Amino acid sequence: MNPILLIIGHVWPEPSTTAAGNRMEQLIHAFLDFGFEVVFGSTAAKSKYSLDLVGIGVREVEFKLNHPSFDDFVKELKPNYVVFDRFMTEEQFGWRVSEQAPDAVKILNTEDLHSLRKSREECHRKDEKFSLDHWKDHSMTLREVASIYRSDLTLMISSFETQILVDEIGIPKNLLLHLPFMLERLSKEEISSWPKFEERKDFICIGNGKHQPNIEAIKTLKNTIWPIIRRSLPKAKLHVYGAYLPQQIIQMHKPQEGFEIKGWAEDLGQVLKNGRLLLAPLSFGAGIKGKLVDAMQNGTPSVTTSLGAEGMHDDLPWGGCITNEWATFAQSALELYQNKDEWEQSQANGIAIVQTHYQRQSLQKTLLNRLKELQEQLPKHRTQNLVGRLLSQQERTATKYMGKWIQEKNKH
């Protein structure tokens, strides 16, 4: 009998609009490759961009928040593994899973450290310098770390975030698994088919409009960086792509200035292959950036910030330029856009990063081995996680009775 995996989604995955949706699709395919029966449920509403899960062999279920029907469903399903998509989902459903499927391995999928992103955003808005102490003092950090301890395993997408959880918080390494994007290896044939330097033109910016760091990055491009580039390259264009772009961004569409808001791209790969350079001036955020990985996968160098490239390439040289000063950012973009040798070296660096750090087969093997190990040693693993047991007893009880109270309240 195949193992049963239940994924409780914060939202329905949208691979064509968000890096998080792309990541979830990769995880689902990994579990299907393992021979698991995969069930995906969420309390969220679907959108026109939602992935057709049934079409890839996944059972879909709609959940109600704070409702006993979830308990009945889990009890009948008897999952071997349960993935909570982000810590808020674990807070809402973790205690229910523990009651109805106590032997299921509980896995937290972080996407990024939400608390780190929130802390950085607050510092950015207050024009304060970010520090890890600010992050450690944040109320969301306490919630997220508690959720990590209550889970049997937490999937971390960023090497930087994995490290600070170990070094700054003291979370045991056996509770974490660094698992970045799982990508197919780039073949020589695919690489040779890419448009060459001379066949590409213009600058690209990519960002989902629901993600505040992307909005700020587009504003920075429009107001500060693009005017510098445009003065030196008066015929160049910057194409801004992304789903859910708000009106304040749409109003920035100025073709006469070479600043063009394009919206959602159905074929992002082709857009990147046609562009010569990706610009990502990110001032805050967390996780690893899907747009930068997408660029490397399509042979497009990028200019970004140290935060943009954080946790993505370890000791390998970046596939482009990294700078945190906007005038330097613009000059780096100009040089890389016009210098064929430098551009080709940056492209080669990006290929090396993809081939070294994001190989699907190797990463899937690591994940499967850890899952097998956990299931075989689950009682011992949980006994050793004393902090997790304490938090499960105290914190979850409070969450449980709040949920029960809401459940009763909803009856009347």
PDB file of C-alpha atoms in Angstrom, residues 223-395:
ATOM      1  CA  ASN A 223      12.152  56.552  -9.902  1.00  0.00           C
ATOM      2  CA  THR A 224      15.881  55.978  -9.453  1.00  0.00           C
ATOM      3  CA  ILE A 225      17.590  53.305 -11.556  1.00  0.00           C
ATOM      4  CA  TRP A 226      15.831  53.403 -14.925  1.00  0.00           C
ATOM      5  CA  PRO A 227      16.354  57.155 -15.540  1.00  0.00           C
ATOM      6  CA  ILE A 228      20.134  56.618 -15.235  1.00  0.00           C
ATOM      7  CA  ILE A 229      20.096  53.647 -17.618  1.00  0.00           C
ATOM      8  CA  ARG A 230      17.814  55.406 -20.090  1.00  0.00           C
ATOM      9  CA  ARG A 231      20.109  58.432 -20.344  1.00  0.00           C
ATOM     10  CA  SER A 232      22.919  56.183 -21.599  1.00  0.00           C
ATOM     11  CA  LEU A 233      20.680  53.857 -23.636  1.00  0.00           C
ATOM     12  CA  PRO A 234      17.839  56.060 -24.961  1.00  0.00           C
ATOM     13  CA  LYS A 235      16.378  53.258 -27.113  1.00  0.00           C
ATOM     14  CA  ALA A 236      16.407  50.580 -24.398  1.00  0.00           C
ATOM     15  CA  LYS A 237      13.204  49.321 -22.804  1.00  0.00           C
ATOM     16  CA  LEU A 238      12.371  47.857 -19.408  1.00  0.00           C
ATOM     17  CA  HIS A 239       9.540  45.307 -19.503  1.00  0.00           C
ATOM     18  CA  VAL A 240       7.807  44.725 -16.147  1.00  0.00           C
ATOM     19  CA  TYR A 241       6.012  41.386 -15.810  1.00  0.00           C
ATOM     20  CA  GLY A 242       3.902  39.991 -12.974  1.00  0.00           C
ATOM     21  CA  ALA A 243       0.419  38.861 -11.999  1.00  0.00           C
ATOM     22  CA  TYR A 244      -1.784  40.929  -9.677  1.00  0.00           C
ATOM     23  CA  LEU A 245       0.020  44.221 -10.368  1.00  0.00           C
ATOM     24  CA  PRO A 246      -1.850  47.022  -8.523  1.00  0.00           C
ATOM     25  CA  GLN A 247      -3.103  50.232 -10.094  1.00  0.00           C
ATOM     26  CA  GLN A 248      -0.194  52.258  -8.715  1.00  0.00           C
ATOM     27  CA  ILE A 249       2.172  50.095 -10.793  1.00  0.00           C
ATOM     28  CA  ILE A 250      -0.031  49.968 -13.905  1.00  0.00           C
ATOM     29  CA  GLN A 251      -0.053  53.781 -13.883  1.00  0.00           C
ATOM     30  CA  MET A 252       3.742  53.740 -14.265  1.00  0.00           C
ATOM     31  CA  HIS A 253       3.366  52.451 -17.835  1.00  0.00           C
ATOM     32  CA  LYS A 254       5.281  55.026 -19.884  1.00  0.00           C
ATOM     33  CA  PRO A 255       6.267  53.653 -23.329  1.00  0.00           C
ATOM     34  CA  GLN A 256       7.761  57.017 -24.267  1.00  0.00           C
ATOM     35  CA  GLU A 257      10.239  56.525 -21.399  1.00  0.00           C
ATOM     36  CA  GLY A 258      10.883  52.895 -22.295  1.00  0.00           C
ATOM     37  CA  PHE A 259       9.157  51.780 -19.063  1.00  0.00           C
ATOM     38  CA  GLU A 260       6.511  49.238 -20.050  1.00  0.00           C
ATOM     39  CA  ILE A 261       4.145  47.413 -17.677  1.00  0.00           C
ATOM     40  CA  LYS A 262       3.277  44.088 -19.341  1.00  0.00           C
ATOM     41  CA  GLY A 263       1.466  42.204 -16.548  1.00  0.00           C
ATOM     42  CA  TRP A 264       1.302  38.413 -16.314  1.00  0.00           C
ATOM     43  CA  ALA A 265       3.472  36.472 -18.762  1.00  0.00           C
ATOM     44  CA  GLU A 266       2.041  33.195 -20.005  1.00  0.00           C
ATOM     45  CA  ASP A 267       5.477  32.005 -21.196  1.00  0.00           C
ATOM     46  CA  LEU A 268       7.969  33.508 -18.764  1.00  0.00           C
ATOM     47  CA  GLY A 269      10.781  31.317 -20.070  1.00  0.00           C
ATOM     48  CA  GLN A 270      10.524  32.821 -23.539  1.00  0.00           C
ATOM     49  CA  VAL A 271      10.328  36.334 -22.102  1.00  0.00           C
ATOM     50  CA  LEU A 272      13.582  35.736 -20.232  1.00  0.00           C
ATOM     51  CA  LYS A 273      15.300  34.157 -23.233  1.00  0.00           C
ATOM     52  CA  ASN A 274      14.482  37.230 -25.325  1.00  0.00           C
ATOM     53  CA  GLY A 275      15.693  39.686 -22.667  1.00  0.00           C
ATOM     54  CA  ARG A 276      19.351  40.491 -22.159  1.00  0.00           C
ATOM     55  CA  LEU A 277      19.312  41.372 -18.455  1.00  0.00           C
ATOM     56  CA  LEU A 278      17.051  40.898 -15.413  1.00  0.00           C
ATOM     57  CA  LEU A 279      16.905  43.698 -12.839  1.00  0.00           C
ATOM     58  CA  ALA A 280      15.883  42.908  -9.235  1.00  0.00           C
ATOM     59  CA  PRO A 281      16.649  45.801  -6.837  1.00  0.00           C
ATOM     60  CA  LEU A 282      15.181  44.161  -3.731  1.00  0.00           C
ATOM     61  CA  SER A 283      15.430  46.090  -0.450  1.00  0.00           C
ATOM     62  CA  PHE A 284      13.744  43.574   1.857  1.00  0.00           C
ATOM     63  CA  GLY A 285      12.277  40.084   1.780  1.00  0.00           C
ATOM     64  CA  ALA A 286      13.340  36.531   2.582  1.00  0.00           C
ATOM     65  CA  GLY A 287      13.745  33.103   1.026  1.00  0.00           C
ATOM     66  CA  ILE A 288      15.348  32.543  -2.359  1.00  0.00           C
ATOM     67  CA  LYS A 289      14.052  34.464  -5.322  1.00  0.00           C
ATOM     68  CA  GLY A 290      12.240  32.515  -8.011  1.00  0.00           C
ATOM     69  CA  LYS A 291      12.763  35.268 -10.581  1.00  0.00           C
ATOM     70  CA  LEU A 292      16.552  34.988 -10.203  1.00  0.00           C
ATOM     71  CA  VAL A 293      16.491  31.200 -10.538  1.00  0.00           C
ATOM     72  CA  ASP A 294      14.202  31.517 -13.569  1.00  0.00           C
ATOM     73  CA  ALA A 295      16.681  33.929 -15.139  1.00  0.00           C
ATOM     74  CA  MET A 296      19.607  31.541 -14.633  1.00  0.00           C
ATOM     75  CA  GLN A 297      17.539  28.673 -16.063  1.00  0.00           C
ATOM     76  CA  ASN A 298      17.047  30.682 -19.246  1.00  0.00           C
ATOM     77  CA  GLY A 299      20.578  32.019 -19.596  1.00  0.00           C
ATOM     78  CA  THR A 300      19.747  35.574 -18.543  1.00  0.00           C
ATOM     79  CA  PRO A 301      22.239  37.351 -16.244  1.00  0.00           C
ATOM     80  CA  SER A 302      20.858  39.526 -13.453  1.00  0.00           C
ATOM     81  CA  VAL A 303      21.706  42.562 -11.374  1.00  0.00           C
ATOM     82  CA  THR A 304      20.376  42.358  -7.831  1.00  0.00           C
ATOM     83  CA  THR A 305      21.150  43.199  -4.201  1.00  0.00           C
ATOM     84  CA  SER A 306      22.926  41.137  -1.559  1.00  0.00           C
ATOM     85  CA  LEU A 307      19.491  40.389  -0.115  1.00  0.00           C
ATOM     86  CA  GLY A 308      18.239  39.300  -3.537  1.00  0.00           C
ATOM     87  CA  ALA A 309      21.058  36.777  -3.936  1.00  0.00           C
ATOM     88  CA  GLU A 310      21.025  35.720  -0.271  1.00  0.00           C
ATOM     89  CA  GLY A 311      21.151  31.979   0.363  1.00  0.00           C
ATOM     90  CA  MET A 312      21.184  31.172  -3.359  1.00  0.00           C
ATOM     91  CA  HIS A 313      24.733  30.562  -4.538  1.00  0.00           C
ATOM     92  CA  ASP A 314      26.957  29.896  -1.491  1.00  0.00           C
ATOM     93  CA  ASP A 315      30.593  30.327  -2.589  1.00  0.00           C
ATOM     94  CA  LEU A 316      29.970  30.279  -6.339  1.00  0.00           C
ATOM     95  CA  PRO A 317      30.302  33.569  -8.270  1.00  0.00           C
ATOM     96  CA  TRP A 318      26.950  35.205  -9.012  1.00  0.00           C
ATOM     97  CA  GLY A 319      25.414  35.071 -12.476  1.00  0.00           C
ATOM     98  CA  GLY A 320      25.616  38.828 -12.901  1.00  0.00           C
ATOM     99  CA  CYS A 321      26.249  41.680 -10.452  1.00  0.00           C
ATOM    100  CA  ILE A 322      25.386  42.252  -6.786  1.00  0.00           C
ATOM    101  CA  THR A 323      25.258  45.772  -5.351  1.00  0.00           C
ATOM    102  CA  ASN A 324      23.202  47.642  -2.735  1.00  0.00           C
ATOM    103  CA  GLU A 325      23.781  51.199  -4.005  1.00  0.00           C
ATOM    104  CA  TRP A 326      21.345  52.343  -6.687  1.00  0.00           C
ATOM    105  CA  ALA A 327      23.737  54.461  -8.771  1.00  0.00           C
ATOM    106  CA  THR A 328      26.203  51.560  -8.813  1.00  0.00           C
ATOM    107  CA  PHE A 329      23.303  49.230  -9.626  1.00  0.00           C
ATOM    108  CA  ALA A 330      22.484  51.281 -12.726  1.00  0.00           C
ATOM    109  CA  GLN A 331      26.132  51.465 -13.831  1.00  0.00           C
ATOM    110  CA  SER A 332      26.587  47.702 -13.311  1.00  0.00           C
ATOM    111  CA  ALA A 333      23.486  47.067 -15.409  1.00  0.00           C
ATOM    112  CA  LEU A 334      24.789  49.332 -18.179  1.00  0.00           C
ATOM    113  CA  GLU A 335      28.178  47.624 -18.248  1.00  0.00           C
ATOM    114  CA  LEU A 336      26.766  44.096 -18.190  1.00  0.00           C
ATOM    115  CA  TYR A 337      24.190  44.958 -20.861  1.00  0.00           C
ATOM    116  CA  GLN A 338      26.862  46.240 -23.255  1.00  0.00           C
ATOM    117  CA  ASN A 339      29.866  44.021 -22.478  1.00  0.00           C
ATOM    118  CA  LYS A 340      29.534  40.699 -24.308  1.00  0.00           C
ATOM    119  CA  ASP A 341      32.458  38.978 -22.550  1.00  0.00           C
ATOM    120  CA  GLU A 342      31.223  39.940 -19.096  1.00  0.00           C
ATOM    121  CA  TRP A 343      27.662  38.963 -20.041  1.00  0.00           C
ATOM    122  CA  GLU A 344      28.730  35.511 -21.274  1.00  0.00           C
ATOM    123  CA  GLN A 345      30.783  34.899 -18.128  1.00  0.00           C
ATOM    124  CA  SER A 346      27.776  35.862 -15.987  1.00  0.00           C
ATOM    125  CA  GLN A 347      25.603  33.470 -17.969  1.00  0.00           C
ATOM    126  CA  ALA A 348      28.137  30.673 -17.375  1.00  0.00           C
ATOM    127  CA  ASN A 349      28.155  31.489 -13.644  1.00  0.00           C
ATOM    128  CA  GLY A 350      24.365  31.168 -13.549  1.00  0.00           C
ATOM    129  CA  ILE A 351      24.507  27.797 -15.280  1.00  0.00           C
ATOM    130  CA  ALA A 352      27.047  26.575 -12.705  1.00  0.00           C
ATOM    131  CA  ILE A 353      24.780  27.657  -9.837  1.00  0.00           C
ATOM    132  CA  VAL A 354      21.773  25.792 -11.277  1.00  0.00           C
ATOM    133  CA  GLN A 355      23.797  22.634 -11.992  1.00  0.00           C
ATOM    134  CA  THR A 356      25.448  22.655  -8.541  1.00  0.00           C
ATOM    135  CA  HIS A 357      22.753  23.698  -6.070  1.00  0.00           C
ATOM    136  CA  TYR A 358      19.349  22.942  -7.608  1.00  0.00           C
ATOM    137  CA  GLN A 359      19.502  19.423  -9.017  1.00  0.00           C
ATOM    138  CA  ARG A 360      16.143  17.686  -8.689  1.00  0.00           C
ATOM    139  CA  GLN A 361      17.317  14.061  -8.541  1.00  0.00           C
ATOM    140  CA  SER A 362      19.917  14.665  -5.849  1.00  0.00           C
ATOM    141  CA  LEU A 363      17.598  16.815  -3.724  1.00  0.00           C
ATOM    142  CA  GLN A 364      14.697  14.372  -4.055  1.00  0.00           C
ATOM    143  CA  LYS A 365      16.952  11.546  -2.883  1.00  0.00           C
ATOM    144  CA  THR A 366      17.963  13.594   0.162  1.00  0.00           C
ATOM    145  CA  LEU A 367      14.313  14.287   0.985  1.00  0.00           C
ATOM    146  CA  LEU A 368      13.193  10.671   0.580  1.00  0.00           C
ATOM    147  CA  ASN A 369      16.029   9.364   2.762  1.00  0.00           C
ATOM    148  CA  ARG A 370      15.137  11.826   5.521  1.00  0.00           C
ATOM    149  CA  LEU A 371      11.445  10.875   5.372  1.00  0.00           C
ATOM    150  CA  LYS A 372      12.233   7.159   5.640  1.00  0.00           C
ATOM    151  CA  GLU A 373      14.611   7.797   8.516  1.00  0.00           C
ATOM    152  CA  LEU A 374      12.003   9.860  10.349  1.00  0.00           C
ATOM    153  CA  GLN A 375       9.247   7.296   9.990  1.00  0.00           C
ATOM    154  CA  GLU A 376      11.519   4.523  11.240  1.00  0.00           C
ATOM    155  CA  GLN A 377      12.690   6.508  14.280  1.00  0.00           C
ATOM    156  CA  LEU A 378       9.717   8.775  14.975  1.00  0.00           C
ATOM    157  CA  PRO A 379       9.188   7.951  18.695  1.00  0.00           C
ATOM    158  CA  LYS A 380      12.895   8.464  19.456  1.00  0.00           C
ATOM    159  CA  HIS A 381      13.013  11.611  17.319  1.00  0.00           C
ATOM    160  CA  ARG A 382      10.092  13.129  19.225  1.00  0.00           C
ATOM    161  CA  THR A 383      11.436  12.097  22.622  1.00  0.00           C
ATOM    162  CA  GLN A 384      14.686  13.932  21.904  1.00  0.00           C
ATOM    163  CA  ASN A 385      12.796  17.086  20.886  1.00  0.00           C
ATOM    164  CA  LEU A 386      11.969  18.200  24.430  1.00  0.00           C
ATOM    165  CA  VAL A 387      11.230  21.809  23.483  1.00  0.00           C
ATOM    166  CA  GLY A 388       8.835  20.622  20.808  1.00  0.00           C
ATOM    167  CA  ARG A 389       6.991  18.416  23.275  1.00  0.00           C
ATOM    168  CA  LEU A 390       6.696  21.259  25.785  1.00  0.00           C
ATOM    169  CA  LEU A 391       5.370  23.632  23.146  1.00  0.00           C
ATOM    170  CA  SER A 392       2.985  21.001  21.832  1.00  0.00           C
ATOM    171  CA  GLN A 393       1.539  20.540  25.301  1.00  0.00           C
ATOM    172  CA  GLN A 394       1.249  24.220  26.226  1.00  0.00           C
ATOM    173  CA  GLU A 395       0.849  26.226  23.038  1.00  0.00           C
TER     174      GLU A 395
END
